[in-house]
Coordinates of C-alpha atoms in Angstrom, one line a residue:
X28 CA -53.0 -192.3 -82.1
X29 CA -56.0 -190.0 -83.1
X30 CA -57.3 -190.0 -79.3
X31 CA -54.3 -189.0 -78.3
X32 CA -53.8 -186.1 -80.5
X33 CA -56.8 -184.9 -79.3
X34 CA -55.9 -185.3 -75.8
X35 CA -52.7 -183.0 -75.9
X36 CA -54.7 -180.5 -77.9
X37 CA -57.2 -179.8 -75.7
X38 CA -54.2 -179.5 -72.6
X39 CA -52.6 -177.5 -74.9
X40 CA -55.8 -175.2 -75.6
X41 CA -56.3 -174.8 -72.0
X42 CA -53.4 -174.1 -71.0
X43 CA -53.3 -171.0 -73.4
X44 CA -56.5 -169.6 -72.1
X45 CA -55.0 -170.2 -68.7
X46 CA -54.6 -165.9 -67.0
X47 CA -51.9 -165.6 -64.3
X48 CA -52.5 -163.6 -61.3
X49 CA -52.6 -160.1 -61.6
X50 CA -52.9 -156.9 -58.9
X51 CA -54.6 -153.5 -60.6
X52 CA -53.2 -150.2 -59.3
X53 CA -54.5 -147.0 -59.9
X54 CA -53.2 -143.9 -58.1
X55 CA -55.6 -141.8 -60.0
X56 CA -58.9 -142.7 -59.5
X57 CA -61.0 -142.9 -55.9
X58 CA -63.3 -145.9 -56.6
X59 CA -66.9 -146.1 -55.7
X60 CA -67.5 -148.9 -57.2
X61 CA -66.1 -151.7 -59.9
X62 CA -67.7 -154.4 -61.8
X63 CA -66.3 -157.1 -63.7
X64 CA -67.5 -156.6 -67.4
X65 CA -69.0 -159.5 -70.0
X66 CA -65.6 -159.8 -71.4
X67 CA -64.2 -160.9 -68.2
X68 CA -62.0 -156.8 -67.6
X69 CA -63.3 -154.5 -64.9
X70 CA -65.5 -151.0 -64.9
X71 CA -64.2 -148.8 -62.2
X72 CA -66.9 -145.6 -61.4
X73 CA -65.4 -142.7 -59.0
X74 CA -63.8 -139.6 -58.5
X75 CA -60.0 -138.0 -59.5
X76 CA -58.7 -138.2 -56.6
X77 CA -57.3 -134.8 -56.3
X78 CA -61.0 -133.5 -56.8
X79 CA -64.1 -135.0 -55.5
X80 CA -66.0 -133.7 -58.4
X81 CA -63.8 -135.0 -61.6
X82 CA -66.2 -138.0 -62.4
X83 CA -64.3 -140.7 -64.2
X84 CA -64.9 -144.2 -65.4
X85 CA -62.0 -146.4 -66.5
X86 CA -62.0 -149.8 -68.5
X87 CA -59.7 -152.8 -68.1
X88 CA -59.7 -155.6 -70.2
X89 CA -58.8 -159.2 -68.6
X90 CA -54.9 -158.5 -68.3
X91 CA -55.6 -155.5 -66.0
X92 CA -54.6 -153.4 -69.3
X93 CA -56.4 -150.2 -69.8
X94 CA -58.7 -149.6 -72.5
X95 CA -60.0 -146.2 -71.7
X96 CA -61.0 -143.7 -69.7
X97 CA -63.7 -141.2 -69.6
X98 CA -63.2 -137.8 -67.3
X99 CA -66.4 -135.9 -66.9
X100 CA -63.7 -132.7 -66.2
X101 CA -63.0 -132.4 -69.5
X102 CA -66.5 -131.5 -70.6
X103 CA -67.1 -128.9 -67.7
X104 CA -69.5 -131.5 -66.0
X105 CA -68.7 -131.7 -62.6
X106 CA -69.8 -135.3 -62.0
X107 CA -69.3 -137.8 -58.8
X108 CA -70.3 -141.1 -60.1
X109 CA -71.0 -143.4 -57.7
X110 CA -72.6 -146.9 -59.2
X111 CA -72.2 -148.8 -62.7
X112 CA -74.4 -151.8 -64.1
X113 CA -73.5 -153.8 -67.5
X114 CA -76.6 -154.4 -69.9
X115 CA -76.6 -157.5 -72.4
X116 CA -75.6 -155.0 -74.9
X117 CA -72.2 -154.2 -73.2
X118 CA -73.6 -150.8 -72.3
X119 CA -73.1 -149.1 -68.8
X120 CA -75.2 -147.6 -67.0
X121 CA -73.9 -145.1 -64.3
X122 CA -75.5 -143.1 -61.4
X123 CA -74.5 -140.3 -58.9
X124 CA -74.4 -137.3 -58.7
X125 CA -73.8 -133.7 -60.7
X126 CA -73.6 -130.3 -60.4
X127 CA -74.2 -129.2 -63.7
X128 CA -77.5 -127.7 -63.0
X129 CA -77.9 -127.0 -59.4
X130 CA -74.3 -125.6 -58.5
X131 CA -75.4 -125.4 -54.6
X132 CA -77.4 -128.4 -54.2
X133 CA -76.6 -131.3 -56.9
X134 CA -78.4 -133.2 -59.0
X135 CA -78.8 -137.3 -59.2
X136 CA -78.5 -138.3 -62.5
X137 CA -78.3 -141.5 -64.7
X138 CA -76.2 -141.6 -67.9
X139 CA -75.6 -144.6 -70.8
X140 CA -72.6 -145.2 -72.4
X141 CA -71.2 -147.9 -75.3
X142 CA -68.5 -150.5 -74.4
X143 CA -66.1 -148.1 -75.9
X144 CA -67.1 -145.1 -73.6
X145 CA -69.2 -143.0 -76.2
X146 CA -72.2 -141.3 -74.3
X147 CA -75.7 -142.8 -75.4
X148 CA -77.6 -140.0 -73.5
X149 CA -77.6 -138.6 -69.9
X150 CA -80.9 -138.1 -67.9
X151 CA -81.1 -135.5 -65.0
X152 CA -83.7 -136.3 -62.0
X153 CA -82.7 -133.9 -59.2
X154 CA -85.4 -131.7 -57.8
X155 CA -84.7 -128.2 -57.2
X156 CA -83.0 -127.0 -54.2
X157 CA -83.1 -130.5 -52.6
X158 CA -80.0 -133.0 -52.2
X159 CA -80.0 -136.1 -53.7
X160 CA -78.4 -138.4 -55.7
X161 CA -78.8 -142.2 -58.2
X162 CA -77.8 -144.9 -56.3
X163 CA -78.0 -148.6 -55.9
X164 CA -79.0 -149.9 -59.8
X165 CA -80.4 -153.2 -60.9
X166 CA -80.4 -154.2 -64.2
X167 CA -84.0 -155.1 -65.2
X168 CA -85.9 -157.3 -68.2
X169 CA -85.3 -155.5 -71.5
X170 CA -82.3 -153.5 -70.5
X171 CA -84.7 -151.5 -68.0
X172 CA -83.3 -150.3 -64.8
X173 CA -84.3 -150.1 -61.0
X174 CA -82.5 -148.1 -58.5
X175 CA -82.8 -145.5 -55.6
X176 CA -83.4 -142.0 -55.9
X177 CA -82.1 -140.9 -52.5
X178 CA -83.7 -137.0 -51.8
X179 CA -81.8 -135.6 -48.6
X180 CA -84.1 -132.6 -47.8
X181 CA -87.3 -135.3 -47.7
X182 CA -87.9 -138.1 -45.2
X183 CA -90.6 -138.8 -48.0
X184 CA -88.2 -139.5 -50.3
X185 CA -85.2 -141.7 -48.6
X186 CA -86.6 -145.1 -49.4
X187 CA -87.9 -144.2 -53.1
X188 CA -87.4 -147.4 -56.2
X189 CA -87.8 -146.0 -59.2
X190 CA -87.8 -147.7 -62.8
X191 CA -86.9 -146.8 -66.1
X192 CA -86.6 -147.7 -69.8
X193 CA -83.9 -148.1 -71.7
X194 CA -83.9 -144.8 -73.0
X195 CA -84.2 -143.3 -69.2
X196 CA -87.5 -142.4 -69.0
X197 CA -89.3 -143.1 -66.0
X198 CA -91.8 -146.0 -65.8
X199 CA -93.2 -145.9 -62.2
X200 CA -91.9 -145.3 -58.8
X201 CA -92.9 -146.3 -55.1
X202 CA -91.8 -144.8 -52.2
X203 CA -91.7 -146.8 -48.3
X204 CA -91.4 -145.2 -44.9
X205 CA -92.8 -142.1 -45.5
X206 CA -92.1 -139.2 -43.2
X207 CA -88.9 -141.2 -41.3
X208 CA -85.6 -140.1 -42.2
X209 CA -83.1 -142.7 -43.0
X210 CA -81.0 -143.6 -46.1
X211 CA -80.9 -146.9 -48.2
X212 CA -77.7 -148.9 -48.4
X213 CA -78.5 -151.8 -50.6
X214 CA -81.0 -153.1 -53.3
X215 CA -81.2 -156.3 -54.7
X216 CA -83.6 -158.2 -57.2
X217 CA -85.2 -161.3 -55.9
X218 CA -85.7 -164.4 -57.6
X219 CA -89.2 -163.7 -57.8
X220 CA -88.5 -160.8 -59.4
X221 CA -89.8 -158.8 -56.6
X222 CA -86.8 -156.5 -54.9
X223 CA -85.3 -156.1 -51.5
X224 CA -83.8 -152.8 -49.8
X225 CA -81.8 -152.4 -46.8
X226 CA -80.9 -149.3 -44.7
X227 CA -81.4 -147.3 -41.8
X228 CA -84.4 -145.1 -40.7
X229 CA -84.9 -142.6 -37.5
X230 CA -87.8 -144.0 -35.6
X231 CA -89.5 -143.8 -32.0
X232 CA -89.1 -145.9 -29.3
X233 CA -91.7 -149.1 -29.9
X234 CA -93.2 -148.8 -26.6
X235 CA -93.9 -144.8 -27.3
X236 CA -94.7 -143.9 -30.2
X237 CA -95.7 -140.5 -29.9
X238 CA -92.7 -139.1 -29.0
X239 CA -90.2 -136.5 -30.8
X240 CA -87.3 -138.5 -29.8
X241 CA -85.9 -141.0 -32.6
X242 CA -83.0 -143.4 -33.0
X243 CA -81.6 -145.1 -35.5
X244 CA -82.4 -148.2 -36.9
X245 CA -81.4 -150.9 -39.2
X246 CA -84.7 -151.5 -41.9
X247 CA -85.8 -153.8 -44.7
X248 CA -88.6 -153.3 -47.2
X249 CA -89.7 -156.4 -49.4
X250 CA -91.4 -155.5 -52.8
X251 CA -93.2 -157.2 -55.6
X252 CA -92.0 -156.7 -59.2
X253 CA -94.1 -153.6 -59.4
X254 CA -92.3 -151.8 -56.1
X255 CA -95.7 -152.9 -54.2
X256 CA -94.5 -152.9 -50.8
X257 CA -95.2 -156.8 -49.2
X258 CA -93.8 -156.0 -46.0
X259 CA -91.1 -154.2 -44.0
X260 CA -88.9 -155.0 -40.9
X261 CA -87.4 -152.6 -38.7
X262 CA -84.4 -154.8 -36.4
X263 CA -85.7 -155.9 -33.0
X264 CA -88.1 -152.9 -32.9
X265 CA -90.2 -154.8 -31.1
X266 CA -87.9 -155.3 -28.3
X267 CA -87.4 -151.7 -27.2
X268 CA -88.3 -151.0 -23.2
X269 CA -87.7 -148.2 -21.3
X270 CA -84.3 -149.5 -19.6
X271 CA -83.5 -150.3 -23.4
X272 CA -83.0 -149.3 -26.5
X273 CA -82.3 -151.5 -29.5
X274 CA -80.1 -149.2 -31.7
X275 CA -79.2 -150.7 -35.1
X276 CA -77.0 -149.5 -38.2
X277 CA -77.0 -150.4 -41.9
X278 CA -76.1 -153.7 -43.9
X279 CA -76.4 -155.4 -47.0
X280 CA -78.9 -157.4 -48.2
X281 CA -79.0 -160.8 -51.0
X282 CA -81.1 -164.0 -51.5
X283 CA -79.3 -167.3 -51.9

């Protein structure tokens, strides 16, 4: 009789932490990105949709129910924020892009917030009258992060990792295919705690490559865990002849 009573208490126990299917609208926001937080809701990072510069970031809990939302508009920071991360403290950590100091050009930017949406502190890293922007952030040992700092005016700066503390401040960056234009469109961390970054460069033909002319191509660096560069790849480079060109765009990287 005991076993048994234990039986139909643990159906009944899992049947209560049973969820049913839900579908999350929201006409208000332009996503750039969501995440699914520790507490099983979801972080949405993006724009008001009837202005591209009304950062917002919205949290669900499990149910799809709304537990607040946090509009950069309201505190005269024209903000697009493009990318989220979670830390082990239930912090986020956003990135994107603000005009708050450089009206013309924009700034990238990395901020910190609690679970409940307070603001922890908010770092800007733009350069002066150059384009750029945070992008593509990996959460590292000790609440550090990794991500891009994409810089449109340099074809130094397109392929730049950067790492910082917890507090924001910076720790070290690298920077791969220097001088070739280009933009990264993915970063992950490998299991050897090295990292891997995918995107597209301008390059010349392989056979000549002297020339002015440049075409796009799809390009991977590989990194150690101090943004050493192992190697790169640019896509069937190699294969390029006069009669023709091997043209590639961008795609997403991961290790399995």
């Amino acid at each position: 009789m005991n076993r048994l009573l234990v039986f139909i208490l643990c159906i009944q126990f899992s049947y209560s932490q049973a969820q049913e299917p839900w579908i999350l609208e929201n006409n208000d926001v332009h996503a750039h990105q969501f995440i699914e937080s520790y507490d099983g809701g979801l972080v949405f990072v993006g724009a008001g949709t009837n202005s591209s510069e009304t950062g917002k970031i919205i949290k669900y809990d499990a149910s799809g129910t709304k537990l607040w939302e946090h509009t950069f508009e309201e505190n005269d920071e024209p903000i697009i924020t493009l990318t989220v991360i979670e830390d082990i403290n239930g912090d986020l950590i956003v990135g994107g892009i603000t005009t708050q100091y450089d009206s013309l050009y924009g700034d990238g930017f990395l901020m910190r917030i609690d679970a409940c949406g307070n603001l922890l502190w908010f770092k800007n890293f733009g350069e002066e009258g150059k384009h750029d922007k945070v992008q593509h952030l990996v959460l590292g040992d000790n609440n550090t992060v990794y991500y891009n700092h994409y810089i449109a005016d340099s074809n130094d700066d397109r392929y730049t990792l950067k790492h910082v503390d917890i507090d924001g401040n910076l720790l070290w960056q690298e920077r791969y295919f220097i001088g070739l234009g280009g933009a990264v469109k993915g970063l992950v961390k490998t299991q050897d705690n090295g990292f891997l970054m995918i995107g597209t460069i301008y390059i010349q033909p392989y056979f000549d490559q002297e020339t002015s002319i440049t075409y796009l191509r799809s390009a991977l660096v590989r990194t150690d865990s101090l943004g050493n560069e192992l190697w790169t790849n640019i896509y069937r480079w190699e294969d390029d002849t006069p009669d023709s060109i091997q043209i590639s765009s961008n795609g997403s990287v991961n290790q399995i």
